[in-house]
């Protein structure tokens, strides 16, 4: 029935042992036996999605008129900046992706401080150094400036308010750090300018000693220090009554630049950790109940092959879970649904094979011939059905990536991986296990052992 059975058993045993090692560990580490230092290490802790551990999902949209076309390159840059800002805030495993032509979807699993993230990602982050002359506006004042991102002239306000001149923007910043003032009582933002910015800054401060140079973010005054002396070194400090958190958030905005497209929050969805844990527990319970029912059906209907199929499915589950952990795929509820659906595909392949095998036994073939013919004749059906499932998964994955439907992406990814692994277990593992059982038991009563 199988010529190289020993090699097959060895390969399956090695794969299963490695899969169980990954499944039962959070960190994989291989030590050098000579000096006991780590030769290889990898974190394989399972990553749970937003719906399983709670967190924040936010939908951002370009804050421009609906009739105005949004440049796709500008949206891509905006996505990168939002990603960098949230990474710098210490938010792990976040997913930021473009949805359609004017929206961005952000997911932050496990996030607790949602307000700081929302405040950071939606701010345009346009920093301006504004010449306000002898006027020192209070912090929080909104100023009209003559700077325009598009380069078009800014019209004078109809209300008669003053239009102040912007001497330069935050694009001239070279480095930004958070520090403390000389008394170590307040947090400040220390910055260093690029060469051109340093020249502009030096020329302006040299000619306007005693005047006020106001710093505004998104047209709102952050601070308005008086120029005590010319600053020609290209370095300076922004004060403004910052806390450590607000100073860090502000520095992040300055460090990663302003958004090329203003964004507004269209929708937010906050899932509490309790709800996420409850969803996880119910999903695991439902999956376990489903597996028990399916296992009972397979054993009662197919007898010995059914037992082999159940063992094969368990091996499939161990390998699939190890793959998810090793490659850090994020597990979500749709992902678990895709995984369970691929389990059905694995059982479907086994059922096709066993039915073919029973037909061969009924036609008078001996056991070895029935096993060989069962696998050979069922292969085309298994191949076509699994190929159709993988093609469908690829289409769904493309759809999810294009339109930012992360639920669809997670489902399609786990479905495709599960189908691929189930193909291996159905064709390779199930046949090997069945041959081992047949050679061990040597069944003669086909009605008892095969349900014929």
Tab-separated table of C-alpha atoms in Angstrom:
chain	number	residue	atom	x	y	z
A	1	UNK	CA	0.000	0.000	0.000
A	2	UNK	CA	2.869	2.420	0.861
A	3	UNK	CA	6.434	1.560	-0.042
A	4	UNK	CA	8.309	4.102	2.105
A	5	UNK	CA	6.104	3.828	5.179
A	6	UNK	CA	8.974	4.250	7.659
A	7	UNK	CA	10.063	7.522	6.072
A	8	UNK	CA	6.494	8.792	6.120
A	9	UNK	CA	6.106	7.958	9.794
A	10	UNK	CA	9.370	9.739	10.592
A	11	UNK	CA	8.357	12.872	8.674
A	12	UNK	CA	4.928	13.006	10.311
A	13	UNK	CA	6.428	12.415	13.763
A	14	UNK	CA	8.961	15.228	13.270
A	15	UNK	CA	6.334	17.689	12.009
A	16	UNK	CA	3.929	16.788	14.813
A	17	UNK	CA	6.624	17.047	17.492
A	18	UNK	CA	7.698	20.473	16.245
A	19	UNK	CA	4.074	21.626	15.990
A	20	UNK	CA	3.340	20.537	19.571
A	21	UNK	CA	6.526	22.273	20.743
A	22	UNK	CA	5.320	25.532	19.194
A	23	UNK	CA	1.722	25.024	20.370
A	24	UNK	CA	2.702	24.463	23.999
A	25	UNK	CA	5.316	27.240	24.208
A	26	UNK	CA	5.273	30.998	24.226
A	27	UNK	CA	8.986	31.317	23.483
A	28	UNK	CA	11.112	28.986	21.367
A	29	UNK	CA	14.781	28.984	22.316
A	30	UNK	CA	17.642	26.756	21.168
A	31	UNK	CA	20.721	26.911	23.380
A	32	UNK	CA	24.311	26.299	22.446
A	33	UNK	CA	25.355	23.194	24.456
A	34	UNK	CA	28.927	24.522	24.760
A	35	UNK	CA	28.334	27.937	26.329
A	36	UNK	CA	24.594	27.727	27.035
A	37	UNK	CA	23.934	30.863	25.005
A	38	UNK	CA	20.882	31.171	22.809
A	39	UNK	CA	21.518	30.150	19.192
A	40	UNK	CA	17.958	30.871	18.149
A	41	UNK	CA	14.983	32.380	19.883
A	42	UNK	CA	11.526	33.342	18.731
A	43	UNK	CA	8.419	34.536	20.470
A	44	UNK	CA	5.448	32.411	19.447
A	45	UNK	CA	2.851	33.764	21.816
A	46	UNK	CA	-0.558	33.697	20.108
A	47	UNK	CA	-1.771	37.077	18.927
A	48	UNK	CA	-5.422	37.747	19.464
A	49	UNK	CA	-7.371	40.204	17.389
A	50	UNK	CA	-9.513	43.131	18.407
A	51	UNK	CA	-12.656	41.061	18.860
A	52	UNK	CA	-10.957	38.510	21.123
A	53	UNK	CA	-8.982	40.706	23.534
A	54	UNK	CA	-10.776	44.041	23.219
A	55	UNK	CA	-9.374	47.322	21.972
A	56	UNK	CA	-10.165	50.138	19.589
A	57	UNK	CA	-11.215	50.265	15.944
A	58	UNK	CA	-11.368	53.671	14.296
A	59	UNK	CA	-12.464	54.712	10.812
A	60	UNK	CA	-10.806	57.873	9.488
A	61	UNK	CA	-11.883	59.790	6.414
A	62	UNK	CA	-10.212	62.535	4.395
A	63	UNK	CA	-11.667	65.801	5.712
A	64	UNK	CA	-12.121	67.483	2.336
A	65	UNK	CA	-15.206	68.110	0.167
A	66	UNK	CA	-16.728	64.958	-1.316
A	67	UNK	CA	-16.420	66.412	-4.815
A	68	UNK	CA	-12.657	66.823	-4.443
A	69	UNK	CA	-10.479	63.947	-5.626
A	70	UNK	CA	-8.083	62.494	-3.048
A	71	UNK	CA	-4.589	61.676	-4.257
A	72	UNK	CA	-3.870	57.987	-3.607
A	73	UNK	CA	-0.199	58.733	-2.910
A	74	UNK	CA	-1.188	61.303	-0.291
A	75	UNK	CA	-3.489	58.753	1.376
A	76	UNK	CA	-0.652	56.227	1.451
A	77	UNK	CA	1.647	58.788	3.099
A	78	UNK	CA	-1.115	59.637	5.598
A	79	UNK	CA	-1.474	55.927	6.413
A	80	UNK	CA	2.289	55.628	7.008
A	81	UNK	CA	2.295	58.674	9.283
A	82	UNK	CA	-0.644	57.364	11.323
A	83	UNK	CA	1.164	54.016	11.599
A	84	UNK	CA	4.386	55.704	12.769
A	85	UNK	CA	2.563	57.899	15.266
A	86	UNK	CA	0.754	54.991	16.896
A	87	UNK	CA	3.892	52.831	16.869
A	88	UNK	CA	5.764	55.602	18.660
A	89	UNK	CA	3.035	55.737	21.318
A	90	UNK	CA	3.877	52.137	22.184
A	91	UNK	CA	0.736	50.634	20.673
A	92	UNK	CA	1.646	47.092	19.623
A	93	UNK	CA	0.163	44.894	16.896
A	94	UNK	CA	-1.846	47.770	15.465
A	95	UNK	CA	-3.127	47.484	11.914
A	96	UNK	CA	-3.523	50.618	9.783
A	97	UNK	CA	-4.772	50.192	6.238
A	98	UNK	CA	-6.455	52.171	3.498
A	99	UNK	CA	-10.127	51.432	2.859
A	100	UNK	CA	-11.314	52.607	-0.523
A	101	UNK	CA	-9.968	55.878	-1.923
A	102	UNK	CA	-10.532	58.264	1.004
A	103	UNK	CA	-10.728	56.231	4.218
A	104	UNK	CA	-8.248	54.631	6.619
A	105	UNK	CA	-9.102	51.882	9.100
A	106	UNK	CA	-7.070	51.522	12.281
A	107	UNK	CA	-7.283	48.587	14.696
A	108	UNK	CA	-5.540	48.561	18.073
A	109	UNK	CA	-6.000	45.237	19.889
A	110	UNK	CA	-5.585	45.410	23.657
A	111	UNK	CA	-5.482	49.223	23.714
A	112	UNK	CA	-6.621	50.792	26.989
A	113	UNK	CA	-5.750	54.484	26.591
A	114	UNK	CA	-7.984	55.116	23.590
A	115	UNK	CA	-8.266	58.883	24.033
A	116	UNK	CA	-4.558	59.616	23.540
A	117	UNK	CA	-4.432	57.516	20.371
A	118	UNK	CA	-7.519	59.165	18.912
A	119	UNK	CA	-6.163	62.611	19.731
A	120	UNK	CA	-2.828	61.811	18.117
A	121	UNK	CA	-3.882	60.178	14.863
A	122	UNK	CA	-6.510	62.709	13.813
A	123	UNK	CA	-4.455	65.833	14.294
A	124	UNK	CA	-3.019	67.200	11.083
A	125	UNK	CA	0.183	67.977	12.943
A	126	UNK	CA	1.018	71.166	10.996
A	127	UNK	CA	3.520	73.111	13.094
A	128	UNK	CA	4.156	76.740	12.239
A	129	UNK	CA	6.539	79.336	13.640
A	130	UNK	CA	4.536	82.545	13.371
A	131	UNK	CA	5.722	86.136	13.657
A	132	UNK	CA	3.224	87.834	15.972
A	133	UNK	CA	5.359	90.919	16.593
A	134	UNK	CA	4.531	92.548	19.916
A	135	UNK	CA	1.460	90.374	20.437
A	136	UNK	CA	1.740	87.364	22.740
A	137	UNK	CA	-1.395	85.252	22.295
A	138	UNK	CA	-2.488	82.982	25.101
A	139	UNK	CA	-2.112	79.248	24.816
A	140	UNK	CA	-5.038	77.727	22.925
A	141	UNK	CA	-5.748	80.852	20.839
A	142	UNK	CA	-6.591	80.203	17.192
A	143	UNK	CA	-4.479	82.244	14.780
A	144	UNK	CA	-4.952	82.940	11.086
A	145	UNK	CA	-1.681	82.508	9.246
A	146	UNK	CA	-0.620	83.064	5.653
A	147	UNK	CA	0.794	79.571	5.201
A	148	UNK	CA	-1.011	77.347	2.690
A	149	UNK	CA	-0.005	73.673	2.135
A	150	UNK	CA	-1.035	73.990	-1.511
A	151	UNK	CA	0.970	77.179	-2.068
A	152	UNK	CA	-2.118	79.157	-3.028
A	153	UNK	CA	-2.464	82.649	-1.497
A	154	UNK	CA	-4.478	82.782	1.731
A	155	UNK	CA	-7.360	85.227	1.674
A	156	UNK	CA	-7.705	87.803	4.435
A	157	UNK	CA	-10.351	86.894	7.050
A	158	UNK	CA	-13.665	88.675	6.423
A	159	UNK	CA	-14.055	89.298	10.149
A	160	UNK	CA	-11.107	91.664	10.037
A	161	UNK	CA	-8.867	89.452	12.126
A	162	UNK	CA	-5.138	89.763	11.644
A	163	UNK	CA	-3.390	87.430	9.225
A	164	UNK	CA	-0.005	86.561	10.706
A	165	UNK	CA	3.074	85.585	8.734
A	166	UNK	CA	4.517	82.084	9.060
A	167	UNK	CA	8.289	82.215	8.861
A	168	UNK	CA	8.668	78.416	8.563
A	169	UNK	CA	6.889	75.145	9.287
A	170	UNK	CA	7.676	71.910	11.114
A	171	UNK	CA	9.077	70.427	7.910
A	172	UNK	CA	12.359	72.174	8.791
A	173	UNK	CA	12.696	70.137	11.981
A	174	UNK	CA	15.573	67.696	11.966
A	175	UNK	CA	15.199	66.115	15.419
A	176	UNK	CA	12.662	66.365	18.245
A	177	UNK	CA	13.066	65.101	21.812
A	178	UNK	CA	11.206	65.421	25.094
A	179	UNK	CA	13.066	66.961	28.001
A	180	UNK	CA	12.589	69.025	31.133
A	181	UNK	CA	13.185	72.682	31.822
A	182	UNK	CA	16.069	73.944	33.983
A	183	UNK	CA	14.044	73.611	37.187
A	184	UNK	CA	12.959	70.091	36.202
A	185	UNK	CA	9.364	71.053	36.948
A	186	UNK	CA	7.892	71.100	33.435
A	187	UNK	CA	8.306	69.035	30.305
A	188	UNK	CA	9.508	70.772	27.145
A	189	UNK	CA	10.092	69.874	23.506
A	190	UNK	CA	13.685	70.276	22.351
A	191	UNK	CA	14.195	70.544	18.614
A	192	UNK	CA	17.028	70.841	16.124
A	193	UNK	CA	16.539	72.452	12.709
A	194	UNK	CA	17.819	71.500	9.295
A	195	UNK	CA	20.371	73.815	7.680
A	196	UNK	CA	17.816	75.858	5.745
A	197	UNK	CA	15.534	76.075	8.777
A	198	UNK	CA	18.453	77.105	10.968
A	199	UNK	CA	19.291	79.916	8.539
A	200	UNK	CA	15.669	81.170	8.451
A	201	UNK	CA	15.369	80.889	12.228
A	202	UNK	CA	18.694	82.672	12.762
A	203	UNK	CA	17.836	85.522	10.384
A	204	UNK	CA	14.412	86.071	11.951
A	205	UNK	CA	15.523	85.978	15.579
A	206	UNK	CA	18.452	88.270	14.794
A	207	UNK	CA	16.142	90.888	13.311
A	208	UNK	CA	13.326	90.576	15.867
A	209	UNK	CA	14.948	90.553	19.310
A	210	UNK	CA	12.316	91.492	21.889
A	211	UNK	CA	9.424	90.383	19.678
A	212	UNK	CA	7.273	87.292	20.093
A	213	UNK	CA	7.697	84.163	17.974
A	214	UNK	CA	4.512	82.148	18.399
A	215	UNK	CA	4.439	78.405	17.837
A	216	UNK	CA	1.121	77.008	16.634
A	217	UNK	CA	-0.038	73.475	15.909
A	218	UNK	CA	-2.950	73.169	13.504
A	219	UNK	CA	-3.503	76.934	13.910
A	220	UNK	CA	-3.743	76.631	17.718
A	221	UNK	CA	-1.171	78.406	19.881
A	222	UNK	CA	1.141	76.093	21.789
A	223	UNK	CA	3.462	78.722	23.209
A	224	UNK	CA	4.528	82.269	22.477
A	225	UNK	CA	8.034	82.954	23.779
A	226	UNK	CA	9.775	86.310	23.512
A	227	UNK	CA	12.960	86.370	21.455
A	228	UNK	CA	15.569	87.289	24.026
A	229	UNK	CA	18.522	86.997	21.671
A	230	UNK	CA	19.442	85.769	18.219
A	231	UNK	CA	19.331	81.979	17.954
A	232	UNK	CA	21.717	80.988	15.209
A	233	UNK	CA	22.641	77.489	16.346
A	234	UNK	CA	19.575	75.873	14.834
A	235	UNK	CA	18.316	74.521	18.152
A	236	UNK	CA	15.451	75.595	20.353
A	237	UNK	CA	12.855	74.621	22.922
A	238	UNK	CA	9.066	74.658	22.897
A	239	UNK	CA	7.382	75.225	26.235
A	240	UNK	CA	3.669	75.020	26.902
A	241	UNK	CA	2.799	73.433	30.226
A	242	UNK	CA	3.139	69.897	28.915
A	243	UNK	CA	2.673	66.743	30.909
A	244	UNK	CA	4.936	63.836	30.004
A	245	UNK	CA	2.149	62.164	28.003
A	246	UNK	CA	1.167	65.316	26.091
A	247	UNK	CA	4.819	66.206	25.442
A	248	UNK	CA	5.487	62.719	24.103
A	249	UNK	CA	2.385	62.807	21.902
A	250	UNK	CA	3.326	66.243	20.598
A	251	UNK	CA	6.886	65.125	19.874
A	252	UNK	CA	5.545	62.142	17.961
A	253	UNK	CA	3.455	64.412	15.755
A	254	UNK	CA	6.398	66.681	15.058
A	255	UNK	CA	8.807	63.801	14.478
A	256	UNK	CA	6.712	62.116	11.829
A	257	UNK	CA	5.486	65.214	10.088
A	258	UNK	CA	2.111	66.611	9.227
A	259	UNK	CA	-0.589	64.696	7.431
A	260	UNK	CA	-0.779	65.495	3.706
A	261	UNK	CA	-4.544	64.985	3.950
A	262	UNK	CA	-6.557	66.193	6.964
A	263	UNK	CA	-8.403	63.290	8.572
A	264	UNK	CA	-11.571	63.196	10.613
A	265	UNK	CA	-12.938	60.378	12.733
A	266	UNK	CA	-16.056	58.909	11.151
A	267	UNK	CA	-16.613	55.994	13.498
A	268	UNK	CA	-15.013	54.422	16.556
A	269	UNK	CA	-15.701	51.058	18.091
A	270	UNK	CA	-14.345	50.193	21.520
A	271	UNK	CA	-14.507	46.578	22.658
A	272	UNK	CA	-13.877	45.931	26.333
A	273	UNK	CA	-11.457	43.183	27.382
A	274	UNK	CA	-14.252	41.347	29.217
A	275	UNK	CA	-16.378	41.163	26.082
A	276	UNK	CA	-13.364	39.985	24.076
A	277	UNK	CA	-12.549	37.251	26.606
A	278	UNK	CA	-16.192	36.174	26.640
A	279	UNK	CA	-16.165	35.921	22.826
A	280	UNK	CA	-12.977	33.842	22.970
A	281	UNK	CA	-14.380	31.447	25.583
A	282	UNK	CA	-17.634	30.961	23.680
A	283	UNK	CA	-15.767	30.409	20.422
A	284	UNK	CA	-13.523	27.772	21.990
A	285	UNK	CA	-16.515	26.054	23.598
A	286	UNK	CA	-18.441	26.046	20.319
A	287	UNK	CA	-15.429	24.707	18.444
A	288	UNK	CA	-14.908	21.937	21.010
A	289	UNK	CA	-18.564	20.878	20.923
A	290	UNK	CA	-18.501	20.857	17.120
A	291	UNK	CA	-15.345	18.755	17.044
A	292	UNK	CA	-16.818	16.200	19.471
A	293	UNK	CA	-20.001	15.855	17.388
A	294	UNK	CA	-18.052	15.474	14.151
A	295	UNK	CA	-15.667	12.947	15.740
A	296	UNK	CA	-18.597	10.864	17.018
A	297	UNK	CA	-20.212	10.875	13.574
A	298	UNK	CA	-16.997	9.847	11.813
A	299	UNK	CA	-16.289	7.002	14.248
A	300	UNK	CA	-19.862	5.654	14.259
A	301	UNK	CA	-20.314	5.855	10.496
A	302	UNK	CA	-16.850	4.993	9.149
A	303	UNK	CA	-15.573	2.863	12.077
A	304	UNK	CA	-11.808	2.279	11.750
A	305	UNK	CA	-11.234	4.894	9.004
A	306	UNK	CA	-13.295	7.284	11.120
A	307	UNK	CA	-10.890	6.851	14.047
A	308	UNK	CA	-8.005	7.507	11.655
A	309	UNK	CA	-9.765	10.621	10.330
A	310	UNK	CA	-10.225	11.994	13.864
A	311	UNK	CA	-6.532	11.469	14.638
A	312	UNK	CA	-5.655	13.127	11.353
A	313	UNK	CA	-7.860	16.118	12.184
A	314	UNK	CA	-6.174	16.487	15.569
A	315	UNK	CA	-2.784	16.481	13.844
A	316	UNK	CA	-4.146	19.018	11.373
A	317	UNK	CA	-5.293	21.268	14.223
A	318	UNK	CA	-1.885	21.037	15.939
A	319	UNK	CA	-0.012	21.927	12.733
A	320	UNK	CA	-2.389	24.741	11.783
A	321	UNK	CA	-2.223	26.359	15.243
A	322	UNK	CA	1.572	26.116	15.186
A	323	UNK	CA	1.682	27.851	11.792
A	324	UNK	CA	-0.521	30.668	13.100
A	325	UNK	CA	1.705	31.108	16.151
A	326	UNK	CA	5.009	30.831	14.293
A	327	UNK	CA	4.161	33.402	11.629
A	328	UNK	CA	2.357	35.685	14.116
A	329	UNK	CA	-0.991	35.617	12.362
A	330	UNK	CA	-3.555	37.501	14.400
A	331	UNK	CA	-6.446	35.286	15.455
A	332	UNK	CA	-9.876	36.884	15.206
A	333	UNK	CA	-13.407	35.504	15.363
A	334	UNK	CA	-13.689	35.450	11.544
A	335	UNK	CA	-10.268	33.827	11.476
A	336	UNK	CA	-11.464	31.082	13.816
A	337	UNK	CA	-14.521	30.653	11.580
A	338	UNK	CA	-12.216	30.217	8.593
A	339	UNK	CA	-10.142	27.717	10.557
A	340	UNK	CA	-13.232	25.656	11.482
A	341	UNK	CA	-14.458	25.810	7.893
A	342	UNK	CA	-11.117	24.479	6.654
A	343	UNK	CA	-11.490	21.670	9.215
A	344	UNK	CA	-14.669	20.759	7.389
A	345	UNK	CA	-12.680	20.732	4.139
A	346	UNK	CA	-10.214	18.316	5.722
A	347	UNK	CA	-13.045	16.014	6.791
A	348	UNK	CA	-14.629	16.332	3.370
A	349	UNK	CA	-11.442	14.990	1.765
A	350	UNK	CA	-11.392	12.063	4.183
A	351	UNK	CA	-15.050	11.276	3.478
A	352	UNK	CA	-14.432	11.257	-0.278
A	353	UNK	CA	-11.536	8.851	0.168
A	354	UNK	CA	-13.375	6.534	2.560
A	355	UNK	CA	-16.487	6.379	0.364
A	356	UNK	CA	-14.343	5.486	-2.639
A	357	UNK	CA	-12.569	2.860	-0.572
A	358	UNK	CA	-15.868	1.318	0.561
A	359	UNK	CA	-17.049	1.160	-3.027
A	360	UNK	CA	-13.919	-0.739	-3.990
A	361	UNK	CA	-14.436	-3.186	-1.106
A	362	UNK	CA	-18.040	-3.762	-2.160
A	363	UNK	CA	-16.810	-4.472	-5.697
A	364	UNK	CA	-14.671	-7.278	-4.370
A	365	UNK	CA	-11.251	-5.616	-4.173
A	366	UNK	CA	-8.957	-6.659	-1.378
A	367	UNK	CA	-8.018	-4.186	1.332
A	368	UNK	CA	-4.716	-3.032	-0.200
A	369	UNK	CA	-6.317	-2.485	-3.607
A	370	UNK	CA	-9.274	-0.657	-2.051
A	371	UNK	CA	-6.981	1.739	-0.180
A	372	UNK	CA	-4.874	2.480	-3.274
A	373	UNK	CA	-7.898	2.922	-5.539
A	374	UNK	CA	-9.744	4.982	-2.950
A	375	UNK	CA	-6.958	7.561	-2.776
A	376	UNK	CA	-6.326	7.532	-6.530
A	377	UNK	CA	-9.938	8.003	-7.577
A	378	UNK	CA	-10.787	10.560	-4.896
A	379	UNK	CA	-7.741	12.734	-5.628
A	380	UNK	CA	-9.224	14.663	-8.580
A	381	UNK	CA	-12.322	15.640	-6.572
A	382	UNK	CA	-10.234	16.633	-3.542
A	383	UNK	CA	-7.829	18.646	-5.704
A	384	UNK	CA	-10.593	20.542	-7.500
A	385	UNK	CA	-12.584	21.354	-4.357
A	386	UNK	CA	-9.524	22.539	-2.437
A	387	UNK	CA	-8.282	24.553	-5.403
A	388	UNK	CA	-11.680	26.240	-5.671
A	389	UNK	CA	-11.563	27.068	-1.942
A	390	UNK	CA	-8.056	28.556	-2.244
A	391	UNK	CA	-9.040	30.659	-5.281
A	392	UNK	CA	-12.082	31.914	-3.389
A	393	UNK	CA	-9.851	32.766	-0.425
A	394	UNK	CA	-7.490	34.749	-2.660
A	395	UNK	CA	-10.411	36.728	-4.087
A	396	UNK	CA	-11.726	37.446	-0.590
A	397	UNK	CA	-8.244	38.464	0.575
A	398	UNK	CA	-7.912	40.880	-2.346
A	399	UNK	CA	-11.368	42.275	-1.565
A	400	UNK	CA	-10.491	42.715	2.098
A	401	UNK	CA	-7.139	44.380	1.307
A	402	UNK	CA	-8.619	46.753	-1.248
A	403	UNK	CA	-11.565	47.949	0.797
A	404	UNK	CA	-10.054	47.635	4.262
A	405	UNK	CA	-12.398	44.837	5.323
A	406	UNK	CA	-10.125	43.275	7.926
A	407	UNK	CA	-12.792	40.760	8.934
A	408	UNK	CA	-12.865	39.382	5.392
A	409	UNK	CA	-9.056	39.369	5.229
A	410	UNK	CA	-8.700	37.378	8.436
A	411	UNK	CA	-11.331	34.891	7.353
A	412	UNK	CA	-9.804	34.348	3.898
A	413	UNK	CA	-6.243	34.033	5.210
A	414	UNK	CA	-7.032	31.379	7.795
A	415	UNK	CA	-9.286	29.561	5.331
A	416	UNK	CA	-6.536	29.398	2.686
A	417	UNK	CA	-3.900	28.257	5.186
A	418	UNK	CA	-6.275	25.712	6.677
A	419	UNK	CA	-7.188	24.284	3.279
A	420	UNK	CA	-3.518	23.958	2.349
A	421	UNK	CA	-2.654	22.172	5.596
A	422	UNK	CA	-5.769	19.998	5.412
A	423	UNK	CA	-4.727	18.858	1.947
A	424	UNK	CA	-1.435	17.647	3.394
A	425	UNK	CA	-3.064	15.831	6.316
A	426	UNK	CA	-5.814	14.235	4.193
A	427	UNK	CA	-3.508	12.936	1.483
A	428	UNK	CA	-0.343	12.237	3.435
A	429	UNK	CA	-1.170	11.779	7.117
A	430	UNK	CA	-4.539	10.004	6.878
A	431	UNK	CA	-3.278	7.433	4.392
A	432	UNK	CA	-0.173	6.729	6.463
A	433	UNK	CA	-2.174	6.307	9.672
A	434	UNK	CA	-4.727	4.086	7.942
A	435	UNK	CA	-2.008	1.788	6.615
A	436	UNK	CA	-0.464	1.570	10.097
A	437	UNK	CA	-3.838	0.626	11.588
A	438	UNK	CA	-4.618	-1.910	8.842
A	439	UNK	CA	-1.224	-3.573	9.185
A	440	UNK	CA	-1.631	-3.652	12.951
A	441	UNK	CA	-5.229	-4.918	13.193
A	442	UNK	CA	-5.461	-6.845	9.913
A	443	UNK	CA	-9.284	-6.559	9.918
A	444	UNK	CA	-11.269	-9.345	8.258
A	445	UNK	CA	-14.810	-8.323	9.174
A	446	UNK	CA	-15.393	-5.377	6.821
A	447	UNK	CA	-18.915	-4.806	8.163
A	448	UNK	CA	-17.555	-4.292	11.657
A	449	UNK	CA	-14.451	-2.277	10.838
A	450	UNK	CA	-15.603	-0.325	7.777
A	451	UNK	CA	-19.397	-0.180	8.129
A	452	UNK	CA	-20.063	-1.822	4.786
